[in-house]
Amino acid sequence: LFAPVSSGSTHDPLPIGAWKVVGTAWMPPFHYNPDLFWNAEAGDSKAVLKPGPNNPVGVVWIDINVPHYGMHGTPSPNLVGHAQSHGCVRLTNWDAARLASLVKPGTRVVFKE
């Protein structure tokens, strides 16, 4: 599978190395934790956003064995490859769904510079 992605940023770099897929969650809710976001507004509190293609992780979350990092969809496909992420690998919802159909727990994931 070849697909454009957004991966990491100056504040939240992509975790370079070899990892493994832990699991896949289809239509996951998004758990917002302001402690994990460098650009969170003062006074933000934790929140859970409903599942769906328009939540920040889109239609699927592919969990890897690095806390708070994964590969996922996005509600803004036009920004994939053009905007930084909060460390994760962001794909269009359709590419994330295709990738999720190809992996299983234990699949090796390698992030290189």
PDB file of C-alpha atoms in Angstrom:
ATOM      1  CA  LEU A   1       0.000   0.000   0.000  1.00  0.00           C
ATOM      2  CA  PHE A   2       1.352   3.405  -0.977  1.00  0.00           C
ATOM      3  CA  ALA A   3      -0.511   6.397   0.407  1.00  0.00           C
ATOM      4  CA  PRO A   4       0.223   9.997   1.358  1.00  0.00           C
ATOM      5  CA  VAL A   5       0.551  10.565   5.098  1.00  0.00           C
ATOM      6  CA  SER A   6       1.176  13.251   7.683  1.00  0.00           C
ATOM      7  CA  SER A   7       3.618  12.016  10.283  1.00  0.00           C
ATOM      8  CA  GLY A   8       4.871  13.766  13.357  1.00  0.00           C
ATOM      9  CA  SER A   9       5.904  17.343  13.942  1.00  0.00           C
ATOM     10  CA  THR A  10       8.563  19.386  15.666  1.00  0.00           C
ATOM     11  CA  HIS A  11       6.600  19.140  18.920  1.00  0.00           C
ATOM     12  CA  ASP A  12       5.567  15.494  18.520  1.00  0.00           C
ATOM     13  CA  PRO A  13       8.094  13.662  16.344  1.00  0.00           C
ATOM     14  CA  LEU A  14       7.301  10.330  14.767  1.00  0.00           C
ATOM     15  CA  PRO A  15       8.720   7.553  16.987  1.00  0.00           C
ATOM     16  CA  ILE A  16      11.543   6.305  14.749  1.00  0.00           C
ATOM     17  CA  GLY A  17      12.145   2.567  15.091  1.00  0.00           C
ATOM     18  CA  ALA A  18      10.569  -0.851  14.698  1.00  0.00           C
ATOM     19  CA  TRP A  19       7.213  -1.379  16.387  1.00  0.00           C
ATOM     20  CA  LYS A  20       4.269  -3.776  16.200  1.00  0.00           C
ATOM     21  CA  VAL A  21       0.550  -3.438  15.635  1.00  0.00           C
ATOM     22  CA  VAL A  22      -1.287  -4.090  18.895  1.00  0.00           C
ATOM     23  CA  GLY A  23      -4.826  -3.935  17.532  1.00  0.00           C
ATOM     24  CA  THR A  24      -7.337  -2.126  15.362  1.00  0.00           C
ATOM     25  CA  ALA A  25     -10.424  -0.192  16.457  1.00  0.00           C
ATOM     26  CA  TRP A  26     -13.061   0.583  13.841  1.00  0.00           C
ATOM     27  CA  MET A  27     -15.159   3.720  14.358  1.00  0.00           C
ATOM     28  CA  PRO A  28     -13.405   4.589  17.625  1.00  0.00           C
ATOM     29  CA  PRO A  29     -14.398   7.443  19.897  1.00  0.00           C
ATOM     30  CA  PHE A  30     -11.663  10.066  20.287  1.00  0.00           C
ATOM     31  CA  HIS A  31     -10.377  10.586  23.817  1.00  0.00           C
ATOM     32  CA  TYR A  32      -9.126  14.156  24.064  1.00  0.00           C
ATOM     33  CA  ASN A  33      -6.566  14.658  26.821  1.00  0.00           C
ATOM     34  CA  PRO A  34      -5.153  18.199  26.895  1.00  0.00           C
ATOM     35  CA  ASP A  35      -2.069  16.938  28.773  1.00  0.00           C
ATOM     36  CA  LEU A  36      -0.995  15.172  25.552  1.00  0.00           C
ATOM     37  CA  PHE A  37      -1.353  18.199  23.255  1.00  0.00           C
ATOM     38  CA  TRP A  38       1.263  20.945  23.274  1.00  0.00           C
ATOM     39  CA  ASN A  39      -1.251  23.334  21.703  1.00  0.00           C
ATOM     40  CA  ALA A  40      -4.131  22.667  24.126  1.00  0.00           C
ATOM     41  CA  GLU A  41      -5.882  25.745  25.395  1.00  0.00           C
ATOM     42  CA  ALA A  42      -5.530  26.654  29.074  1.00  0.00           C
ATOM     43  CA  GLY A  43      -8.607  25.373  30.852  1.00  0.00           C
ATOM     44  CA  ASP A  44      -9.282  22.547  28.369  1.00  0.00           C
ATOM     45  CA  SER A  45     -10.583  19.418  30.033  1.00  0.00           C
ATOM     46  CA  LYS A  46     -10.673  15.797  28.988  1.00  0.00           C
ATOM     47  CA  ALA A  47     -13.482  14.883  26.606  1.00  0.00           C
ATOM     48  CA  VAL A  48     -14.703  11.961  24.536  1.00  0.00           C
ATOM     49  CA  LEU A  49     -15.848  12.706  20.984  1.00  0.00           C
ATOM     50  CA  LYS A  50     -18.332  10.392  19.315  1.00  0.00           C
ATOM     51  CA  PRO A  51     -17.162   7.876  16.705  1.00  0.00           C
ATOM     52  CA  GLY A  52     -17.459   8.727  13.055  1.00  0.00           C
ATOM     53  CA  PRO A  53     -15.539   9.852   9.999  1.00  0.00           C
ATOM     54  CA  ASN A  54     -15.399  13.442  11.261  1.00  0.00           C
ATOM     55  CA  ASN A  55     -13.742  12.829  14.621  1.00  0.00           C
ATOM     56  CA  PRO A  56      -9.974  13.470  14.833  1.00  0.00           C
ATOM     57  CA  VAL A  57      -8.989   9.819  14.248  1.00  0.00           C
ATOM     58  CA  GLY A  58     -11.527   9.161  11.517  1.00  0.00           C
ATOM     59  CA  VAL A  59     -12.937   5.710  10.817  1.00  0.00           C
ATOM     60  CA  VAL A  60     -10.130   3.559  12.232  1.00  0.00           C
ATOM     61  CA  TRP A  61      -7.327   3.589  14.805  1.00  0.00           C
ATOM     62  CA  ILE A  62      -4.426   1.166  14.290  1.00  0.00           C
ATOM     63  CA  ASP A  63      -2.722   0.928  17.659  1.00  0.00           C
ATOM     64  CA  ILE A  64       1.033   0.319  17.862  1.00  0.00           C
ATOM     65  CA  ASN A  65       3.128  -0.572  20.891  1.00  0.00           C
ATOM     66  CA  VAL A  66       4.119   3.033  21.606  1.00  0.00           C
ATOM     67  CA  PRO A  67       1.801   4.756  24.114  1.00  0.00           C
ATOM     68  CA  HIS A  68      -0.449   7.400  22.514  1.00  0.00           C
ATOM     69  CA  TYR A  69       0.812   6.691  18.968  1.00  0.00           C
ATOM     70  CA  GLY A  70      -0.952   4.978  16.113  1.00  0.00           C
ATOM     71  CA  MET A  71      -2.001   5.181  12.493  1.00  0.00           C
ATOM     72  CA  HIS A  72      -5.438   6.602  11.797  1.00  0.00           C
ATOM     73  CA  GLY A  73      -7.841   8.372   9.494  1.00  0.00           C
ATOM     74  CA  THR A  74      -8.742  12.055   9.513  1.00  0.00           C
ATOM     75  CA  PRO A  75     -11.731  14.323   8.981  1.00  0.00           C
ATOM     76  CA  SER A  76      -9.541  16.560   6.785  1.00  0.00           C
ATOM     77  CA  PRO A  77      -8.190  14.462   3.899  1.00  0.00           C
ATOM     78  CA  ASN A  78      -7.089  17.625   2.084  1.00  0.00           C
ATOM     79  CA  LEU A  79      -4.436  18.215   4.786  1.00  0.00           C
ATOM     80  CA  VAL A  80      -2.813  14.766   4.583  1.00  0.00           C
ATOM     81  CA  GLY A  81       0.756  15.265   3.433  1.00  0.00           C
ATOM     82  CA  HIS A  82       0.453  19.028   3.917  1.00  0.00           C
ATOM     83  CA  ALA A  83       0.079  19.442   7.685  1.00  0.00           C
ATOM     84  CA  GLN A  84       1.966  18.140  10.696  1.00  0.00           C
ATOM     85  CA  SER A  85       0.407  15.685  13.121  1.00  0.00           C
ATOM     86  CA  HIS A  86       0.615  15.179  16.862  1.00  0.00           C
ATOM     87  CA  GLY A  87       3.121  12.380  16.307  1.00  0.00           C
ATOM     88  CA  CYS A  88       0.845   9.772  14.774  1.00  0.00           C
ATOM     89  CA  VAL A  89       0.636   8.694  11.152  1.00  0.00           C
ATOM     90  CA  ARG A  90      -2.457  10.324   9.665  1.00  0.00           C
ATOM     91  CA  LEU A  91      -3.986   9.000   6.439  1.00  0.00           C
ATOM     92  CA  THR A  92      -7.196   9.665   4.565  1.00  0.00           C
ATOM     93  CA  ASN A  93     -10.063   7.605   5.981  1.00  0.00           C
ATOM     94  CA  TRP A  94     -10.122   5.399   2.886  1.00  0.00           C
ATOM     95  CA  ASP A  95      -6.360   4.712   3.019  1.00  0.00           C
ATOM     96  CA  ALA A  96      -6.501   4.084   6.775  1.00  0.00           C
ATOM     97  CA  ALA A  97      -9.348   1.600   6.230  1.00  0.00           C
ATOM     98  CA  ARG A  98      -7.379  -0.182   3.525  1.00  0.00           C
ATOM     99  CA  LEU A  99      -4.280  -0.343   5.733  1.00  0.00           C
ATOM    100  CA  ALA A 100      -6.338  -1.648   8.666  1.00  0.00           C
ATOM    101  CA  SER A 101      -7.643  -4.465   6.459  1.00  0.00           C
ATOM    102  CA  LEU A 102      -4.025  -5.530   5.736  1.00  0.00           C
ATOM    103  CA  VAL A 103      -2.595  -5.645   9.273  1.00  0.00           C
ATOM    104  CA  LYS A 104      -3.195  -7.724  12.381  1.00  0.00           C
ATOM    105  CA  PRO A 105      -1.731  -7.782  15.887  1.00  0.00           C
ATOM    106  CA  GLY A 106       1.987  -8.468  15.606  1.00  0.00           C
ATOM    107  CA  THR A 107       2.410  -6.905  12.139  1.00  0.00           C
ATOM    108  CA  ARG A 108       5.786  -5.142  12.081  1.00  0.00           C
ATOM    109  CA  VAL A 109       5.737  -1.365  11.625  1.00  0.00           C
ATOM    110  CA  VAL A 110       8.963   0.499  10.820  1.00  0.00           C
ATOM    111  CA  PHE A 111       9.249   4.264  10.940  1.00  0.00           C
ATOM    112  CA  LYS A 112      12.380   5.676   9.276  1.00  0.00           C
ATOM    113  CA  GLU A 113      13.695   9.202   8.853  1.00  0.00           C
TER     114      GLU A 113
END
